mmCIF file of C-alpha atoms in Angstrom:
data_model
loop_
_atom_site.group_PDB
_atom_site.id
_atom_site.type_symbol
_atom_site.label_atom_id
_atom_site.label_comp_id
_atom_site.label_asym_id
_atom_site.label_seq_id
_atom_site.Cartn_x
_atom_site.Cartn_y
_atom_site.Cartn_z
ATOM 1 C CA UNK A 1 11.202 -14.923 5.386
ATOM 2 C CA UNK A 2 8.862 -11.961 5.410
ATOM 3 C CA UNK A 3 9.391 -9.048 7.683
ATOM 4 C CA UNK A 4 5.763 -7.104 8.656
ATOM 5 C CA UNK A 5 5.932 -3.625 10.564
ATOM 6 C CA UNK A 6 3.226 -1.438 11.090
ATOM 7 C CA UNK A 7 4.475 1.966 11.157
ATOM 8 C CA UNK A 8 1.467 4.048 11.706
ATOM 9 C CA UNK A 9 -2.530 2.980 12.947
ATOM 10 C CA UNK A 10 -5.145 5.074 13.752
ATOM 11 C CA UNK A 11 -7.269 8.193 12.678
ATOM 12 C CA UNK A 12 -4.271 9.886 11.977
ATOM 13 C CA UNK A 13 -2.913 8.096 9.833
ATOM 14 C CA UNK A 14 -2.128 4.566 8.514
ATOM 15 C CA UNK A 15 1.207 2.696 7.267
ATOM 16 C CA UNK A 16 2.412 -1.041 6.766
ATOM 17 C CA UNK A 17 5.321 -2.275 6.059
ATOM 18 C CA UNK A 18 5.899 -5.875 4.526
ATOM 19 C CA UNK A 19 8.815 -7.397 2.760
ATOM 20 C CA UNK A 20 9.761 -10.812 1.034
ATOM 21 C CA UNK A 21 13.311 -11.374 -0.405
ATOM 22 C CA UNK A 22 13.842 -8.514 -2.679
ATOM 23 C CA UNK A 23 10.052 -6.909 -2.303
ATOM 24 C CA UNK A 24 9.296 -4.529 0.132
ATOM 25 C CA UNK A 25 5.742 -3.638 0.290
ATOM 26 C CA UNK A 26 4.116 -0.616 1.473
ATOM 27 C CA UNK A 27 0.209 -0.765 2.549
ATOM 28 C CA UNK A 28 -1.476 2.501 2.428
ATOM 29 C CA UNK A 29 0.937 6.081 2.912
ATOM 30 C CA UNK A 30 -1.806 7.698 5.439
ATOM 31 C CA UNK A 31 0.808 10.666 6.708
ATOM 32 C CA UNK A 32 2.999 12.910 4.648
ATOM 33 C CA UNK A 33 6.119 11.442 2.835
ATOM 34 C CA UNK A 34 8.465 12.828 5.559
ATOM 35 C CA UNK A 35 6.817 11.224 8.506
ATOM 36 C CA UNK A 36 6.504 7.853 6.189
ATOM 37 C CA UNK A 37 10.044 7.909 5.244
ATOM 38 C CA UNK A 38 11.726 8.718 8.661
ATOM 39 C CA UNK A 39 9.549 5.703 9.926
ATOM 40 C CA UNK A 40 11.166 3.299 7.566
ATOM 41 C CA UNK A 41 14.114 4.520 8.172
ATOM 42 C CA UNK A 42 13.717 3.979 11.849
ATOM 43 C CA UNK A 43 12.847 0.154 11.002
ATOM 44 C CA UNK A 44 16.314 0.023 9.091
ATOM 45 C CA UNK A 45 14.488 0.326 5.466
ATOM 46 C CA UNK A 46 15.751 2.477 2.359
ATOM 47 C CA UNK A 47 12.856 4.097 1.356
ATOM 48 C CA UNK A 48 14.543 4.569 -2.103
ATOM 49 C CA UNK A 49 14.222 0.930 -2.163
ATOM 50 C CA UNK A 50 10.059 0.338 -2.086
ATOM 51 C CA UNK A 51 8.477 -1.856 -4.608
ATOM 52 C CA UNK A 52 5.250 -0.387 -4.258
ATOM 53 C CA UNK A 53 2.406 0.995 -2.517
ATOM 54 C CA UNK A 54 -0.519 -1.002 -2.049
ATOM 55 C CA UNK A 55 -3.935 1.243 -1.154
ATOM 56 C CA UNK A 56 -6.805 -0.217 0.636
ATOM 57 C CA UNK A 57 -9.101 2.584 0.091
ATOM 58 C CA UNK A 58 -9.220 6.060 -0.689
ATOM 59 C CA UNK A 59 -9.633 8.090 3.145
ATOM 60 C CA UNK A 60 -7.296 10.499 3.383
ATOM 61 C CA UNK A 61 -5.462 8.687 6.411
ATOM 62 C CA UNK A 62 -4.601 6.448 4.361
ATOM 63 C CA UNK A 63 -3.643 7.914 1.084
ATOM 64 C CA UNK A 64 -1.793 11.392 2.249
ATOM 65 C CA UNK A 65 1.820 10.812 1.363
ATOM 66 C CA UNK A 66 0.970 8.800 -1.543
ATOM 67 C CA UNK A 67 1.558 10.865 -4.576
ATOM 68 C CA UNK A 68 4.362 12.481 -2.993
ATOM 69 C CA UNK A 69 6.204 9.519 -2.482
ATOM 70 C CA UNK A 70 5.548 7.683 -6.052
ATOM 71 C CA UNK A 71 6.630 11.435 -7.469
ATOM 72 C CA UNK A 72 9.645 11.625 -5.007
ATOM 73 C CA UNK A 73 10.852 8.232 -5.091
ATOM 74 C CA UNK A 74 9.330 6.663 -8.439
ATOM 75 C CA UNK A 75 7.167 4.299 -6.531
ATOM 76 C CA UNK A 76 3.810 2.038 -8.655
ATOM 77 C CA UNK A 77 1.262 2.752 -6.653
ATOM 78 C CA UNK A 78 -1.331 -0.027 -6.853
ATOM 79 C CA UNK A 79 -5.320 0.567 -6.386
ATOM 80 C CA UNK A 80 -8.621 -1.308 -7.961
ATOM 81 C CA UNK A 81 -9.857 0.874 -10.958
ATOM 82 C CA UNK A 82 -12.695 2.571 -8.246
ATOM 83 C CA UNK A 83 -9.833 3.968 -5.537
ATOM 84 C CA UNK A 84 -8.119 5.148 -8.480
ATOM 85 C CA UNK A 85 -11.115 6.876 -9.438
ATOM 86 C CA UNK A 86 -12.152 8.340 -6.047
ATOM 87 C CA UNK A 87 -8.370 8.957 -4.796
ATOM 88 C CA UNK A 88 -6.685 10.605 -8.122
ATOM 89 C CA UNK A 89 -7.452 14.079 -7.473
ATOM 90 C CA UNK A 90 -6.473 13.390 -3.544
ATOM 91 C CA UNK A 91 -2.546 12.890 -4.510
ATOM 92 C CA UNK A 92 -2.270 14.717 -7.146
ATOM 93 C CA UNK A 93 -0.492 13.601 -10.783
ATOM 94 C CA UNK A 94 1.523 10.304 -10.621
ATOM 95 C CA UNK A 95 2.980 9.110 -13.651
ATOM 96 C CA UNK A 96 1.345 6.296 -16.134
ATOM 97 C CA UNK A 97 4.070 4.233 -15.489
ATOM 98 C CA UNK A 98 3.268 4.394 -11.641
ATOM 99 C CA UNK A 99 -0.529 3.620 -12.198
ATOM 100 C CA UNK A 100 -1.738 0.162 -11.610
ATOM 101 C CA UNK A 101 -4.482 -1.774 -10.851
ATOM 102 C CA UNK A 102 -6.127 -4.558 -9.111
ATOM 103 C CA UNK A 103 -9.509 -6.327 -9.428
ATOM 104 C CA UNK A 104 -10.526 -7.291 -6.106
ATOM 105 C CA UNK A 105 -10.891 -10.778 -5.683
ATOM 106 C CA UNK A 106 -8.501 -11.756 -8.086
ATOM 107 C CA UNK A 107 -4.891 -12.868 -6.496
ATOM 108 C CA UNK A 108 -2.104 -10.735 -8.473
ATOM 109 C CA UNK A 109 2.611 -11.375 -7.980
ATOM 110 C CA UNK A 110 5.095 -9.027 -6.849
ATOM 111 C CA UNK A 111 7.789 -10.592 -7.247
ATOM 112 C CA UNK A 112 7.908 -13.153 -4.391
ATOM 113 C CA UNK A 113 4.768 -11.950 -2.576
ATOM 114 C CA UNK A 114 1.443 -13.555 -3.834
ATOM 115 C CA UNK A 115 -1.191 -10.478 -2.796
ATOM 116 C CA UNK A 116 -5.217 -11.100 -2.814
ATOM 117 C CA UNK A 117 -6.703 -8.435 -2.448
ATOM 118 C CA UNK A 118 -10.694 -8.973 -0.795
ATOM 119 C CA UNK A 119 -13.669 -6.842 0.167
ATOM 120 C CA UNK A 120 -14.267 -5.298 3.162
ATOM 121 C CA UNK A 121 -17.120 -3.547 4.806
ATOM 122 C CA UNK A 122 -16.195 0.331 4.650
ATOM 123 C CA UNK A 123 -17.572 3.286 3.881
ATOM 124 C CA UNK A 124 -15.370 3.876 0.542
ATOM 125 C CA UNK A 125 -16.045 3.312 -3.181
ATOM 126 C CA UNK A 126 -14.374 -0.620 -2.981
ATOM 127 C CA UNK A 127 -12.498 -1.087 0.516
ATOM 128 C CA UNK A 128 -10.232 -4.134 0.326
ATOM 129 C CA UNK A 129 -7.925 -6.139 2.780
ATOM 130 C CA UNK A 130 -4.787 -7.862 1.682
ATOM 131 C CA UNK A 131 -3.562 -11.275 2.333
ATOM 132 C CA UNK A 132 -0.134 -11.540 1.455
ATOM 133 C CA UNK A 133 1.644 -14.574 1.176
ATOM 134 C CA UNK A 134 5.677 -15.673 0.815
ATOM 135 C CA UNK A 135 6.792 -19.010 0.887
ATOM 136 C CA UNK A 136 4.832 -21.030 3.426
ATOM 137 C CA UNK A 137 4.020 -17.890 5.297
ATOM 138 C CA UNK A 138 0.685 -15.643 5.083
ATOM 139 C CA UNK A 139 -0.278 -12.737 6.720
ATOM 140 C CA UNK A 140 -3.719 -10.718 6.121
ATOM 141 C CA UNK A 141 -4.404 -6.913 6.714
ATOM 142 C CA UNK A 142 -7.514 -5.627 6.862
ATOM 143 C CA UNK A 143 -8.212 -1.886 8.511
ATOM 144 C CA UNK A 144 -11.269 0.103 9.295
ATOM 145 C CA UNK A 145 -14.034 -2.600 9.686
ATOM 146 C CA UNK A 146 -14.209 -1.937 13.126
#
């Protein structure tokens, strides 16, 4: 089963949840780490207990409470190499170990969630979308190409 929940949209800010089994998935942290983590909360979700966060691109409503949280909670944050490069001095230090990357276009596991990560039109160094898929199930995010 996979459980999708989209805690934040908008200019404001921007936060998905998505979980599969034992991997629960945030896309993008667009608000600060309090706001992020009272809204899982609110959905019944220890934030303590996040696999990840997945970035589409490197706006700050969707990348605010992003260091804080991999800093605060030990979270991998995942990016392609050009996010990383526009978005590292955005959320400040996060640890090697919390550092990972994507090529977009090429499908990548955590742990039961197959993520594929494709381009979107955006005006950011390499916008992408997600479709994420769990058993026979797929769903597909993709923000800002309005």
């Amino acid at each position: 089963m996979i459980k999708f929940c989209s805690l934040f949209s908008g200019s404001s800010g921007n936060a998905i949840f998505i979980s599969a089994e034992k991997i629960k998935l945030l896309i993008d942290a667009g608000l600060s780490g309090k706001r992020i983590i009272e809204a899982l909360v609110s959905i019944g979700e220890k934030p303590s207990e996040l696999s990840a966060i997945l970035v589409t691109h490197e706006h700050s409503d969707h990348i605010k409470g992003v260091g804080i949280l991999s800093r605060r909670l030990g979270i991998p944050i995942y990016a392609n190499e050009s996010t990383w490069g526009e978005m590292q001095s955005m959320i400040g230090p996060v640890s090697e170990k919390n550092r990972h990357y994507f090529s977009t276009g090429c499908e990548f596991e955590l742990g039961a969630i197959r993520i594929n990560p494709f381009p979107i039109p955006h005006d950011a160094s390499e916008p992408v979308g997600f479709s994420f898929f769990a058993g026979n199930k797929k769903i597909t995010i993709a923000t800002d190409i309005g």
